[in-house]
Amino acid sequence: MSLESPVLEIDPLLDDPRTRILVCCGSGGVGKTTTAAALGVRAAERGRKAVVLTIDPARRLAQSMGLSELDNTPRRVEGVDESAGGELSAMMLDMKRTFDEVVLQHSDPERARAILENPFYQSLSAGFAGTQEYMAMEKLGQLRALDTWDLIIVDTPPSRSALDFLDAPKRLGSFLDGRFIRLLMAPAKVGGRAGVKFLNLGMSMMTGTLSKVMGAQLLRDVQTFVAAMDSMFGGFRKRADATYKLLQANGTAFLVVAAPERDALREASYFVERLAAEDMPLAGLVLNRVHGSGAAQLTAERALAAAEALEDGLQDGPREGPQDQDKPAEASTPLPSGEFDDSAESAENLQNGGIVDQADGKAEVRKTDHASPDPEPGPEPVAEPVAEPESADRLAAGLLRLHAERMQLVARERRTRDRFVSVHPEVPMVDVAALPGDVHDLAGLREIGERLAAGQPTAA
């Protein structure tokens, strides 16, 4: 007995013109990228002008959409059916390039050059903790401001915690408002001799300690970077707050993506609770890679019992077939050469004046007169493979055991899913059946989209 949950209806969500941003979030390895791409293809083929923003470094999205590469600029996806008036573009976040664009856009050329050439900035923009999540938010804000697409689908970063995407703006604000940054900014704000005096008197101990820990050159790079970025810090905070409010606004929908596994659904449960606490609109849960069986009426217990019965019969020894019981033992005797003596059959043929079919002989051989010419040679008959009873039983037992393993997996996934539903019975869900192979083209994405639209939660 499986618990019921509301059905997540994907097509009405995609067709609603009020849906402008769709965020796919969840823990790593649950199919967020594939889900985002499949939603983009389906939305475009149903008439939406959609763009998919992915932050997945594996580049599976580009491969599945037939693109040679994805970069920081949206690229049109060819092969999508645009008869309904829609189109699809896709892009991959380039964290450093996005950061560079922000610097160039919000500072004068001289200051921008000083920032871009600063060694600390180069390290920060290439891999500072939280930078990727913040730049994803920054790029989302840029796409929404362009108003070129009526649907933006975001594949959130593959981080250890699915909450990093939501926390990035607040973490950046805390970093920019932190005591360390304010201390580094203080000399630049004071300026002139007073600034030098302040630095010498008020920060000599701190800078001496930091020089030992960080290195004098790194400390100078940080101070230069902070002084150059001083005028931009307020803009970072303002845009981060605006994007955060955009995620809370009407027209944004979150899809939590999970797999029917304990850890993935535990992370999904935590994310559902966090979205509710932040007043962010949750559309529902996509449960990917759900397994099923075409013979669900055959339980794992019955399959295992049948397999054991077949294997017990094999251990008792080979079975005797009907032909073995009727055939006399002296019908043929082995000769020293390894051949068999067929003298009895030869004598019978001579007595009848021709060649006759024996009861267990070849059907192709027919009785002929000695004087008649030899028949035209034809192709050698091909014997049909006949499965031995023992090998057939062994094959059947193996298949029964495979079926039992599948049914045990189905039962385990259902129990895991039911635990989530018992905690969040109000969350709409859609089950997406597992595909036999990986998705690597638009046809595979379409199939995923169809399963998203037609999938039903397992009912009681």
Coordinates of C-alpha atoms in Angstrom, one line a residue:
M1 CA 0.0 0.0 0.0
S2 CA 1.5 3.3 -1.1
L3 CA 0.5 6.7 0.2
E4 CA -1.2 9.1 -2.2
S5 CA 0.0 12.6 -2.9
P6 CA -1.3 15.5 -5.1
V7 CA -0.3 15.1 -8.8
L8 CA 2.2 17.6 -10.1
E9 CA 0.8 18.8 -13.5
I10 CA 3.8 19.9 -15.6
D11 CA 2.0 21.1 -18.8
P12 CA -0.3 23.6 -17.1
L13 CA 2.8 25.0 -15.3
L14 CA 4.7 25.4 -18.5
D15 CA 1.8 26.8 -20.5
D16 CA 0.9 29.4 -17.9
P17 CA 2.3 32.8 -19.3
R18 CA 2.6 34.0 -15.7
T19 CA 5.3 31.4 -15.1
R20 CA 8.5 33.3 -15.9
I21 CA 11.2 31.6 -13.9
L22 CA 11.4 27.9 -13.2
V23 CA 14.2 26.8 -10.8
C24 CA 15.2 23.1 -10.7
C25 CA 17.0 22.4 -7.4
G26 CA 18.0 19.4 -5.4
S27 CA 21.1 17.5 -4.3
G28 CA 23.8 16.4 -6.7
G29 CA 23.3 13.4 -9.1
V30 CA 19.5 13.3 -9.1
G31 CA 19.0 14.5 -12.7
K32 CA 18.5 18.3 -12.3
T33 CA 20.3 19.1 -15.6
T34 CA 18.3 16.5 -17.6
T35 CA 15.1 17.7 -16.0
A36 CA 15.8 21.3 -16.8
A37 CA 16.7 20.5 -20.4
A38 CA 13.6 18.3 -20.9
L39 CA 11.4 21.1 -19.5
G40 CA 13.0 23.6 -21.8
V41 CA 12.4 21.4 -24.9
R42 CA 8.8 20.7 -23.9
A43 CA 8.1 24.4 -23.1
A44 CA 9.5 25.5 -26.4
E45 CA 7.6 23.0 -28.4
R46 CA 4.4 24.1 -26.7
G47 CA 4.9 27.7 -27.7
R48 CA 7.1 29.3 -25.0
K49 CA 10.2 31.3 -25.8
A50 CA 12.5 29.6 -23.3
V51 CA 16.1 29.7 -22.2
V52 CA 17.9 27.1 -20.1
L53 CA 20.7 28.3 -17.8
T54 CA 22.9 25.5 -16.5
I55 CA 25.7 25.6 -14.1
D56 CA 26.6 21.9 -14.5
P57 CA 30.3 21.5 -15.4
A58 CA 29.8 18.1 -17.0
R59 CA 28.4 19.8 -20.2
R60 CA 25.8 17.0 -20.6
L61 CA 23.2 19.7 -21.6
A62 CA 25.2 20.8 -24.6
Q63 CA 25.6 17.2 -25.8
S64 CA 21.9 16.3 -25.4
M65 CA 20.9 19.5 -27.3
G66 CA 23.3 18.9 -30.2
L67 CA 25.4 21.9 -29.4
S68 CA 29.2 21.7 -29.8
E69 CA 29.6 23.8 -26.7
L70 CA 27.8 26.1 -24.3
D71 CA 29.2 29.4 -22.9
N72 CA 28.0 32.6 -21.2
T73 CA 25.9 33.7 -24.2
P74 CA 22.6 32.0 -24.9
R75 CA 22.7 29.9 -28.1
R76 CA 19.7 28.9 -30.2
V77 CA 19.0 25.1 -30.1
E78 CA 18.3 23.6 -33.5
G79 CA 16.0 20.7 -34.1
V80 CA 13.3 21.9 -31.7
D81 CA 9.8 21.9 -33.2
E82 CA 8.9 25.6 -33.4
S83 CA 5.5 25.2 -35.2
A84 CA 3.7 26.3 -32.0
G85 CA 5.6 29.6 -32.1
G86 CA 8.2 28.8 -29.4
E87 CA 12.0 28.5 -29.4
L88 CA 14.7 27.3 -27.1
S89 CA 18.1 28.8 -26.2
A90 CA 20.7 27.4 -23.8
M91 CA 23.7 28.7 -22.0
M92 CA 26.2 27.6 -19.4
L93 CA 27.3 29.9 -16.6
D94 CA 30.9 31.1 -17.0
M95 CA 31.6 32.2 -13.4
K96 CA 34.7 34.3 -14.1
R97 CA 33.3 35.9 -17.3
T98 CA 30.1 36.8 -15.5
F99 CA 32.1 38.4 -12.7
D100 CA 34.2 40.3 -15.3
E101 CA 31.0 41.6 -16.9
V102 CA 29.7 42.9 -13.6
V103 CA 33.0 44.8 -13.0
L104 CA 33.0 46.3 -16.5
Q105 CA 29.3 47.3 -16.3
H106 CA 29.4 48.9 -12.9
S107 CA 32.8 50.7 -12.8
D108 CA 34.7 53.2 -14.9
P109 CA 37.4 51.8 -17.4
E110 CA 40.4 52.7 -15.2
R111 CA 39.0 51.2 -12.1
A112 CA 37.8 48.1 -14.0
R113 CA 41.2 47.5 -15.4
A114 CA 42.8 47.8 -11.9
I115 CA 40.3 45.2 -10.6
L116 CA 40.6 42.8 -13.4
E117 CA 44.4 42.8 -13.2
N118 CA 44.4 42.3 -9.4
P119 CA 45.8 38.9 -8.4
F120 CA 43.3 38.5 -5.5
Y121 CA 40.4 39.3 -7.8
Q122 CA 41.6 36.7 -10.3
S123 CA 41.6 34.1 -7.6
L124 CA 38.3 35.2 -6.2
S125 CA 36.5 35.2 -9.6
A126 CA 37.9 31.8 -10.5
G127 CA 36.9 29.7 -7.5
F128 CA 36.1 31.6 -4.3
A129 CA 33.6 29.7 -2.1
G130 CA 30.1 30.8 -3.0
T131 CA 31.1 32.8 -6.0
Q132 CA 29.5 30.3 -8.4
E133 CA 26.2 30.4 -6.6
Y134 CA 26.2 34.2 -6.4
M135 CA 27.1 34.6 -10.1
A136 CA 24.3 32.2 -11.0
M137 CA 21.9 34.6 -9.2
E138 CA 23.6 37.6 -11.0
K139 CA 23.1 35.9 -14.4
L140 CA 19.5 35.1 -13.6
G141 CA 18.9 38.8 -12.8
Q142 CA 20.6 39.8 -16.1
L143 CA 18.4 37.4 -18.2
R144 CA 15.2 38.6 -16.5
A145 CA 16.1 42.2 -17.0
L146 CA 16.6 41.6 -20.8
D147 CA 13.0 40.4 -21.1
T148 CA 14.0 38.5 -24.3
W149 CA 12.6 35.2 -23.1
D150 CA 9.2 34.6 -21.4
L151 CA 10.5 31.5 -19.5
I152 CA 13.9 31.1 -17.8
I153 CA 14.7 27.6 -16.6
V154 CA 17.6 27.5 -14.1
D155 CA 19.6 24.4 -13.3
T156 CA 21.1 25.2 -9.9
P157 CA 24.8 24.6 -9.1
P158 CA 26.0 21.0 -8.3
S159 CA 27.0 21.9 -4.7
R160 CA 27.2 19.7 -1.6
S161 CA 24.0 21.4 -0.3
A162 CA 21.1 22.4 -2.4
L163 CA 20.6 25.4 -0.1
D164 CA 23.8 27.1 -1.4
F165 CA 21.9 28.7 -4.2
L166 CA 19.5 30.5 -1.9
D167 CA 22.2 31.4 0.7
A168 CA 24.6 32.9 -1.8
P169 CA 23.2 36.5 -1.8
K170 CA 23.1 36.6 2.0
R171 CA 26.5 35.2 2.4
L172 CA 27.9 37.7 0.0
G173 CA 26.2 40.5 1.9
S174 CA 27.7 39.2 5.1
F175 CA 31.1 39.0 3.6
L176 CA 31.0 42.6 2.3
D177 CA 29.6 43.9 5.5
G178 CA 32.1 41.9 7.6
R179 CA 34.5 43.4 10.1
F180 CA 37.5 42.2 8.1
I181 CA 36.4 44.0 4.9
R182 CA 35.5 47.2 6.8
L183 CA 39.0 47.2 8.4
L184 CA 40.6 46.8 5.0
M185 CA 38.4 49.5 3.6
A186 CA 39.0 52.0 6.4
P187 CA 42.4 53.4 5.2
A188 CA 41.1 54.0 1.7
K189 CA 38.1 55.9 3.1
V190 CA 40.1 58.0 5.4
G191 CA 42.7 58.9 2.7
G192 CA 45.8 61.1 2.7
R193 CA 48.2 61.4 5.7
A194 CA 45.4 60.6 8.1
G195 CA 44.9 57.3 6.3
V196 CA 48.6 56.5 6.5
K197 CA 48.7 57.4 10.2
F198 CA 45.6 55.4 10.9
L199 CA 47.1 52.4 9.1
N200 CA 50.4 52.8 10.9
L201 CA 48.8 53.2 14.4
G202 CA 45.5 51.4 14.3
M203 CA 46.3 48.4 12.1
S204 CA 50.0 47.8 12.5
M205 CA 49.5 44.8 14.8
M206 CA 46.7 43.4 12.6
T207 CA 48.5 43.8 9.3
G208 CA 51.7 42.4 10.8
T209 CA 49.9 39.3 11.9
L210 CA 48.0 39.0 8.6
S211 CA 51.3 39.4 6.7
K212 CA 52.7 36.4 8.5
V213 CA 49.6 34.3 7.8
M214 CA 48.7 35.5 4.3
G215 CA 52.0 37.0 3.1
A216 CA 52.7 40.6 2.6
Q217 CA 52.1 40.6 -1.1
L218 CA 48.7 38.9 -0.8
L219 CA 47.6 41.3 1.9
R220 CA 48.5 44.2 -0.4
D221 CA 46.6 42.6 -3.2
V222 CA 43.5 42.2 -1.0
Q223 CA 43.7 45.8 0.2
T224 CA 44.1 47.1 -3.4
F225 CA 41.1 44.9 -4.5
V226 CA 38.9 46.1 -1.6
A227 CA 39.8 49.8 -2.3
A228 CA 39.0 49.4 -6.0
M229 CA 35.7 47.5 -5.3
D230 CA 34.6 49.9 -2.6
S231 CA 32.2 51.7 -4.9
M232 CA 30.7 48.4 -6.2
F233 CA 30.0 46.7 -2.9
G234 CA 26.7 48.5 -2.5
G235 CA 25.7 47.5 -6.0
F236 CA 26.4 43.8 -5.2
R237 CA 24.2 43.9 -2.2
K238 CA 21.4 45.8 -4.0
R239 CA 21.4 43.4 -6.9
A240 CA 21.6 40.3 -4.6
D241 CA 18.6 41.6 -2.6
A242 CA 16.6 42.3 -5.8
T243 CA 17.3 38.8 -7.2
Y244 CA 16.3 37.2 -3.9
K245 CA 13.0 39.1 -4.0
L246 CA 12.6 38.0 -7.6
L247 CA 12.7 34.4 -6.5
Q248 CA 10.0 35.1 -4.0
A249 CA 7.7 36.9 -6.4
N250 CA 4.7 35.6 -8.3
G251 CA 5.8 34.1 -11.6
T252 CA 8.7 32.1 -10.1
A253 CA 8.2 28.4 -9.4
F254 CA 10.6 25.9 -7.7
L255 CA 10.8 22.3 -8.7
V256 CA 12.6 20.1 -6.2
V257 CA 14.3 17.2 -8.1
A258 CA 15.1 14.0 -6.2
A259 CA 15.7 10.3 -6.7
P260 CA 13.9 7.6 -4.8
E261 CA 16.9 7.3 -2.4
R262 CA 17.0 8.0 1.3
D263 CA 19.7 10.8 1.2
A264 CA 18.2 12.5 -1.8
L265 CA 14.7 12.6 -0.4
R266 CA 16.1 13.8 3.0
E267 CA 17.7 16.7 1.2
A268 CA 14.5 17.3 -0.7
S269 CA 12.5 17.4 2.5
Y270 CA 14.9 19.9 4.1
F271 CA 14.7 22.1 0.9
V272 CA 10.9 22.0 0.9
E273 CA 10.9 23.2 4.5
R274 CA 13.4 26.0 3.7
L275 CA 11.4 27.2 0.7
A276 CA 8.3 27.4 2.9
A277 CA 10.2 29.4 5.6
E278 CA 11.5 31.8 2.9
D279 CA 8.0 32.3 1.4
M280 CA 9.3 31.0 -2.0
P281 CA 6.7 29.3 -4.3
L282 CA 7.1 25.5 -4.5
A283 CA 5.5 23.9 -7.6
G284 CA 6.2 20.4 -6.5
L285 CA 8.7 17.4 -6.4
V286 CA 10.0 15.6 -9.5
L287 CA 11.0 12.0 -8.5
N288 CA 13.4 10.8 -11.1
R289 CA 14.6 7.3 -12.0
V290 CA 11.7 5.4 -10.5
H291 CA 11.8 1.7 -11.2
G292 CA 8.8 -0.5 -12.0
S293 CA 8.0 -4.0 -13.4
G294 CA 5.7 -5.3 -16.1
A295 CA 4.9 -8.3 -13.9
A296 CA 4.2 -6.7 -10.6
Q297 CA 1.7 -9.4 -9.7
L298 CA 4.6 -11.8 -9.3
T299 CA 6.0 -10.9 -5.9
A300 CA 9.7 -11.3 -5.0
E301 CA 8.9 -14.1 -2.5
R302 CA 7.0 -16.1 -5.1
A303 CA 9.8 -15.6 -7.7
L304 CA 12.5 -16.7 -5.3
A305 CA 10.5 -19.8 -4.3
A306 CA 10.0 -20.8 -7.9
A307 CA 13.7 -20.2 -8.7
E308 CA 14.7 -22.4 -5.7
A309 CA 12.3 -25.2 -6.8
L310 CA 13.9 -25.2 -10.3
E311 CA 17.4 -25.2 -8.9
D312 CA 16.5 -28.1 -6.5
G313 CA 15.3 -30.1 -9.5
L314 CA 18.6 -29.5 -11.3
Q315 CA 20.6 -30.8 -8.3
D316 CA 18.6 -34.1 -8.4
G317 CA 20.2 -35.0 -11.8
P318 CA 19.3 -34.7 -15.5
R319 CA 15.8 -35.7 -16.5
E320 CA 15.0 -38.5 -18.9
G321 CA 13.2 -37.5 -22.0
P322 CA 10.5 -39.6 -23.7
Q323 CA 12.8 -40.7 -26.4
D324 CA 15.3 -42.0 -23.9
Q325 CA 12.7 -44.2 -22.3
D326 CA 11.4 -45.8 -25.6
K327 CA 14.7 -46.2 -27.4
P328 CA 16.4 -49.6 -26.9
A329 CA 19.9 -49.6 -25.6
E330 CA 21.2 -51.9 -28.4
A331 CA 20.0 -49.6 -31.2
S332 CA 23.5 -48.5 -31.8
T333 CA 26.8 -49.5 -30.4
P334 CA 30.0 -47.6 -30.4
L335 CA 32.9 -48.8 -32.5
P336 CA 36.6 -48.4 -31.6
S337 CA 36.8 -45.5 -34.0
G338 CA 34.2 -43.6 -32.1
E339 CA 31.5 -44.1 -34.7
F340 CA 28.3 -46.1 -34.2
D341 CA 27.2 -49.4 -35.8
D342 CA 24.1 -48.8 -37.9
S343 CA 24.1 -52.4 -39.4
A344 CA 20.5 -53.0 -38.3
E345 CA 19.2 -50.0 -40.1
S346 CA 21.4 -50.8 -43.2
A347 CA 20.0 -54.3 -43.4
E348 CA 16.4 -53.0 -43.2
N349 CA 17.1 -50.7 -46.1
L350 CA 18.6 -53.5 -48.2
Q351 CA 15.6 -55.7 -47.6
N352 CA 13.1 -53.1 -48.7
G353 CA 15.0 -52.3 -51.9
G354 CA 15.5 -48.6 -51.0
I355 CA 16.2 -46.1 -48.4
V356 CA 13.4 -45.6 -45.9
D357 CA 12.8 -43.1 -43.1
Q358 CA 13.5 -44.4 -39.7
A359 CA 11.4 -43.4 -36.8
D360 CA 14.1 -41.1 -35.5
G361 CA 15.9 -40.5 -38.7
K362 CA 16.2 -37.4 -41.0
A363 CA 13.0 -36.2 -42.5
E364 CA 14.8 -35.0 -45.6
V365 CA 15.7 -38.5 -46.7
R366 CA 13.0 -40.2 -48.9
K367 CA 12.6 -43.7 -50.2
T368 CA 14.0 -44.0 -53.8
D369 CA 14.6 -46.8 -56.4
H370 CA 18.2 -48.0 -56.9
A371 CA 17.9 -47.3 -60.6
S372 CA 16.8 -43.7 -60.2
P373 CA 19.4 -41.0 -60.7
D374 CA 20.8 -39.2 -57.7
P375 CA 18.9 -36.1 -56.7
E376 CA 20.3 -32.7 -57.3
P377 CA 22.5 -31.7 -54.4
G378 CA 20.9 -29.0 -52.2
P379 CA 21.9 -27.0 -49.2
E380 CA 22.6 -28.8 -46.0
P381 CA 19.6 -28.6 -43.7
V382 CA 20.1 -26.4 -40.7
A383 CA 19.1 -28.0 -37.5
E384 CA 16.9 -25.9 -35.2
P385 CA 18.6 -25.3 -31.8
V386 CA 16.7 -27.2 -29.2
A387 CA 17.2 -26.1 -25.6
E388 CA 18.0 -28.8 -23.2
P389 CA 15.5 -29.1 -20.4
E390 CA 18.3 -28.6 -17.9
S391 CA 19.6 -25.3 -19.5
A392 CA 16.1 -24.0 -19.9
D393 CA 15.4 -24.6 -16.2
R394 CA 18.6 -22.9 -15.2
L395 CA 17.8 -19.8 -17.4
A396 CA 14.3 -19.6 -16.0
A397 CA 15.7 -19.7 -12.4
G398 CA 18.1 -16.9 -13.3
L399 CA 15.3 -14.8 -14.7
L400 CA 13.2 -15.4 -11.7
R401 CA 16.0 -14.2 -9.4
L402 CA 16.5 -11.0 -11.5
H403 CA 12.8 -10.3 -11.2
A404 CA 12.9 -10.8 -7.5
E405 CA 15.8 -8.3 -7.2
R406 CA 13.8 -5.8 -9.3
M407 CA 10.7 -6.2 -7.1
Q408 CA 12.8 -5.7 -4.0
L409 CA 14.2 -2.5 -5.4
V410 CA 10.6 -1.3 -6.3
A411 CA 9.4 -2.0 -2.8
R412 CA 12.4 -0.2 -1.2
E413 CA 11.9 2.9 -3.4
R414 CA 8.2 2.9 -2.6
R415 CA 8.9 2.8 1.2
T416 CA 11.4 5.7 0.8
R417 CA 8.9 7.7 -1.2
D418 CA 6.1 7.0 1.3
R419 CA 8.2 8.3 4.2
F420 CA 8.6 11.6 2.3
V421 CA 4.8 11.8 1.5
S422 CA 4.0 11.1 5.2
V423 CA 6.0 14.2 6.2
H424 CA 4.9 16.4 3.3
P425 CA 1.5 15.1 2.1
E426 CA 0.6 18.5 0.6
V427 CA 3.6 18.6 -1.9
P428 CA 2.5 17.7 -5.5
M429 CA 4.7 14.9 -7.0
V430 CA 5.4 13.3 -10.3
D431 CA 7.2 10.0 -10.8
V432 CA 9.5 9.8 -13.8
A433 CA 10.2 6.2 -14.8
A434 CA 13.9 5.3 -15.3
L435 CA 15.1 5.0 -18.8
P436 CA 17.1 2.0 -20.0
G437 CA 20.0 4.3 -21.0
D438 CA 21.5 7.8 -20.8
V439 CA 19.9 10.8 -22.5
H440 CA 22.1 12.1 -25.2
D441 CA 19.9 13.8 -27.8
L442 CA 16.7 15.8 -28.2
A443 CA 14.7 12.6 -28.7
G444 CA 15.7 11.5 -25.2
L445 CA 14.8 14.9 -23.8
R446 CA 11.4 14.7 -25.4
E447 CA 10.8 11.3 -23.9
I448 CA 11.7 12.6 -20.5
G449 CA 9.3 15.6 -21.0
E450 CA 6.5 13.2 -21.9
R451 CA 7.2 11.2 -18.8
L452 CA 7.2 14.4 -16.8
A453 CA 3.8 15.4 -18.2
A454 CA 2.2 11.9 -18.0
G455 CA 3.8 10.5 -14.9
Q456 CA 1.6 9.8 -11.9
P457 CA 2.6 9.3 -8.3
T458 CA 2.2 5.7 -7.2
A459 CA -1.3 5.5 -5.7
A460 CA -2.5 3.2 -3.0

